GROMACS .gro file of C-alpha atoms in nm:
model
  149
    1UNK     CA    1   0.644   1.650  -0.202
    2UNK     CA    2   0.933   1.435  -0.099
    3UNK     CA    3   0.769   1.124  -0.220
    4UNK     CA    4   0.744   1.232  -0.560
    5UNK     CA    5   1.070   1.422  -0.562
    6UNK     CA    6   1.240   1.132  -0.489
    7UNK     CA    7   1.030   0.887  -0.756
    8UNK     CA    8   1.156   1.103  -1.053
    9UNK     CA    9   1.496   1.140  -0.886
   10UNK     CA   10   1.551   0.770  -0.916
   11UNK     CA   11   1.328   0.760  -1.241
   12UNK     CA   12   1.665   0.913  -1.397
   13UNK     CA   13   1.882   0.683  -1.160
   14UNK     CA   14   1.722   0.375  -1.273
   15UNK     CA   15   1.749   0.488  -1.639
   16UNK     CA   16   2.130   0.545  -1.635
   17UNK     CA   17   2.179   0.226  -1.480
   18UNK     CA   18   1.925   0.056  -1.730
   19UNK     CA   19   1.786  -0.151  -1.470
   20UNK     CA   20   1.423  -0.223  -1.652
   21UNK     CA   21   1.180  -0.372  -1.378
   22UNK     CA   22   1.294  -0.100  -1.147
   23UNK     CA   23   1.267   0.195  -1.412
   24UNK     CA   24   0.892   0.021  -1.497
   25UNK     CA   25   0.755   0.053  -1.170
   26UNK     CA   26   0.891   0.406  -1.147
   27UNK     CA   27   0.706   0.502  -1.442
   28UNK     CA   28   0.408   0.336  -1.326
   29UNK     CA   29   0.448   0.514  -0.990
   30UNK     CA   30   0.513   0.847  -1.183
   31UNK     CA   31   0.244   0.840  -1.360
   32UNK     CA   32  -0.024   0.743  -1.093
   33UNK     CA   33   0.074   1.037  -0.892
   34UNK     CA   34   0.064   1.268  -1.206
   35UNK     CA   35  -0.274   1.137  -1.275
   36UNK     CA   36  -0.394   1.202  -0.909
   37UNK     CA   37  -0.191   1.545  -0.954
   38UNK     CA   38  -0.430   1.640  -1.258
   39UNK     CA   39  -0.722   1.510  -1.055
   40UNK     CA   40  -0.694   1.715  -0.788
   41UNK     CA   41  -0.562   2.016  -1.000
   42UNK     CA   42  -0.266   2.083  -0.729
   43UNK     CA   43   0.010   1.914  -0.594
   44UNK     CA   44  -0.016   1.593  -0.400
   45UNK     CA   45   0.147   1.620  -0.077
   46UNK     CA   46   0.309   1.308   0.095
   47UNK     CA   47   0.010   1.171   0.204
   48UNK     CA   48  -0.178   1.177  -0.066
   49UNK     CA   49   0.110   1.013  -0.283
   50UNK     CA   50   0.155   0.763   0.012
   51UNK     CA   51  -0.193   0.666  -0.026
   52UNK     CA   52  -0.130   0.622  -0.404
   53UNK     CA   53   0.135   0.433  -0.364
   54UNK     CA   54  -0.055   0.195  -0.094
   55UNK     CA   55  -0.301   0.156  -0.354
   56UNK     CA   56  -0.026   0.010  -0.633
   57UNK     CA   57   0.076  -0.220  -0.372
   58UNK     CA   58  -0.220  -0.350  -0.288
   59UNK     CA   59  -0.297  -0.386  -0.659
   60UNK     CA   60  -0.021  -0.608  -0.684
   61UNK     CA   61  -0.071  -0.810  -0.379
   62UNK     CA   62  -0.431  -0.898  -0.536
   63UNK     CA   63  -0.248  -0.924  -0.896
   64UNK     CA   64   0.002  -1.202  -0.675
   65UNK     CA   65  -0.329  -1.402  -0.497
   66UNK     CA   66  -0.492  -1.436  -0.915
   67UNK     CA   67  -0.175  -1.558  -1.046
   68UNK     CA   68  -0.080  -1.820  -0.796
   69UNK     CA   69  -0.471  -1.937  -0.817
   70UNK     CA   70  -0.421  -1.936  -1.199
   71UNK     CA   71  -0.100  -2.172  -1.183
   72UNK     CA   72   0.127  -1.863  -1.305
   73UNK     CA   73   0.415  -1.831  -1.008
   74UNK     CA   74   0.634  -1.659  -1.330
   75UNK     CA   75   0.372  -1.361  -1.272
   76UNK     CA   76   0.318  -1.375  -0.929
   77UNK     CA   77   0.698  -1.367  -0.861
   78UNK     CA   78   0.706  -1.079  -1.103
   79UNK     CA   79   0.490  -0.874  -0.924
   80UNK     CA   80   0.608  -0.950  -0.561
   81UNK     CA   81   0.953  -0.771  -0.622
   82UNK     CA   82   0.702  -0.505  -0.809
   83UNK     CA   83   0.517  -0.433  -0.461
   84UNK     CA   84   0.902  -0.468  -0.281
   85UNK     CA   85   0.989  -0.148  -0.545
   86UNK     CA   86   0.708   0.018  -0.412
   87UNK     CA   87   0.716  -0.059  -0.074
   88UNK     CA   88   1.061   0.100  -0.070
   89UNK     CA   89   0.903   0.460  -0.066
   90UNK     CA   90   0.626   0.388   0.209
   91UNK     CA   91   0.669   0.433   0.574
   92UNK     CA   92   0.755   0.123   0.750
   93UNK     CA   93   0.434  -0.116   0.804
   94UNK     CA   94   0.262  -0.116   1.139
   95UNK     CA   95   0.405  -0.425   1.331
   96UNK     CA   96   0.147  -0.719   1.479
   97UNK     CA   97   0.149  -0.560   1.791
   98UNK     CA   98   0.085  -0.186   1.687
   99UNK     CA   99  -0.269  -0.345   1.511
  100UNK     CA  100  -0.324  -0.585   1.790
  101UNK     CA  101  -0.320  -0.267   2.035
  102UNK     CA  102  -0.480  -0.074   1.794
  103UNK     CA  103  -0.797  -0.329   1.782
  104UNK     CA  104  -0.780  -0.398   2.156
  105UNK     CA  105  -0.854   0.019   2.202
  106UNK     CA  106  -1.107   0.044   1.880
  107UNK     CA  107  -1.313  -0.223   2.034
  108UNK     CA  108  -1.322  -0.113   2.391
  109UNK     CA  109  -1.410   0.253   2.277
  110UNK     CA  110  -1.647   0.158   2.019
  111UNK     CA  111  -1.780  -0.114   2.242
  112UNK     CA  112  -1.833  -0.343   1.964
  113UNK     CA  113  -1.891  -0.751   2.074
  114UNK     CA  114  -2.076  -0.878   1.776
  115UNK     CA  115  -1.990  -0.974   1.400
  116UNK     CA  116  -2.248  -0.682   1.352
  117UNK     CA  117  -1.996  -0.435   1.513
  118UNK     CA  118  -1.697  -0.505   1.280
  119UNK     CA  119  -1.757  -0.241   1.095
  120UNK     CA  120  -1.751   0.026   1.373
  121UNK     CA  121  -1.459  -0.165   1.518
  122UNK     CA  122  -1.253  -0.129   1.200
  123UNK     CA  123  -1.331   0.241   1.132
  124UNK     CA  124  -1.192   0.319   1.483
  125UNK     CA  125  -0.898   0.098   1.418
  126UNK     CA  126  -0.802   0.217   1.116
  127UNK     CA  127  -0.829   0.574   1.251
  128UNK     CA  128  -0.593   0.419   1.528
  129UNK     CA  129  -0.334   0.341   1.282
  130UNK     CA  130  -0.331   0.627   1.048
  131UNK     CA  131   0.043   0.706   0.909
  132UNK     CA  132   0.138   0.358   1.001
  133UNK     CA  133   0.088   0.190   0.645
  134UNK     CA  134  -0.152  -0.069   0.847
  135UNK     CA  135  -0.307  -0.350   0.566
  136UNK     CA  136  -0.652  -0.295   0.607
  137UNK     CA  137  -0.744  -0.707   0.545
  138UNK     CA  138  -0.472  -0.774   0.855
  139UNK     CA  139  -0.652  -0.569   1.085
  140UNK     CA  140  -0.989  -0.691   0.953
  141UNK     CA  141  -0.866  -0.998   1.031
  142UNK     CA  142  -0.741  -0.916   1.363
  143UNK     CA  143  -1.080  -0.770   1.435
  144UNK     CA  144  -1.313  -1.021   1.330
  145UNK     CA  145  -1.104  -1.262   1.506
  146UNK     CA  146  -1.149  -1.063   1.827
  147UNK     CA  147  -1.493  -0.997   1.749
  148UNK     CA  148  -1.586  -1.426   1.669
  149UNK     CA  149  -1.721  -1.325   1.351
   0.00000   0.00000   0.00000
């Protein structure tokens, strides 16, 4: 519950000190978790929320690839201190290293060699780095890179 404690605590924050991008992500945020709140019909817990909140950022990483393709870098700049508002209340990212070990063990375990076995290699990997707010196309890279595919 601490996540979305601390989203409506600075919801009022950001409103007193009428800082408007800030206070529009919040209510974005806020109401994302509410909605998976009424989904589930309980509570979310810090995971959950953190895995709603991974979700908005990755929203607006894809929202940042469309505008730059599209010639709009007003937009795309927009959104990148969007995803920094987020990122703010997810646990720190996992570094190069953590997903470079991570692959190294999912491969070996799950004995995968072939562009066939990325799939298997990624589901172990991801397992791997669970809490660690690991960017699922990084180690997908990572993997098909070790994999040739």
């Amino acid at each position: 519950m601490w996540i979305v404690e601390q989203v409506e605590k600075d919801l009022v924050a950001a409103m007193k000190a009428q800082e408007a991008l800030k206070l529009s992500v919040l209510r974005m945020m806020k109401a994302a978790l509410m909605n998976k709140k009424v989904e589930r019909g309980k509570d979310v817990d810090d995971a959950e929320a953190t895995a709603v909140l991974r979700m908005l950022a990755k929203q607006r990483r894809d929202s940042v690839e469309a505008f730059r393709k599209g010639g709009r870098e007003d937009l795309a700049e927009k959104e990148e201190s969007e995803i920094k508002i987020v990122e703010a209340y997810l646990p720190a990212g996992a570094s190069d290293a953590d997903i470079d070990a991570a692959v190294e063990a999912a491969i070996a375990e799950t004995g995968a060699s072939t562009a066939k076995d990325v799939g298997k290699a990624m589901k172990a990997a991801m397992a791997k780095l669970a809490g660690k707010n690991a960017d699922g196309k990084r180690v997908s890279e990572k993997v098909r890179a070790k994999l040739g595919a």
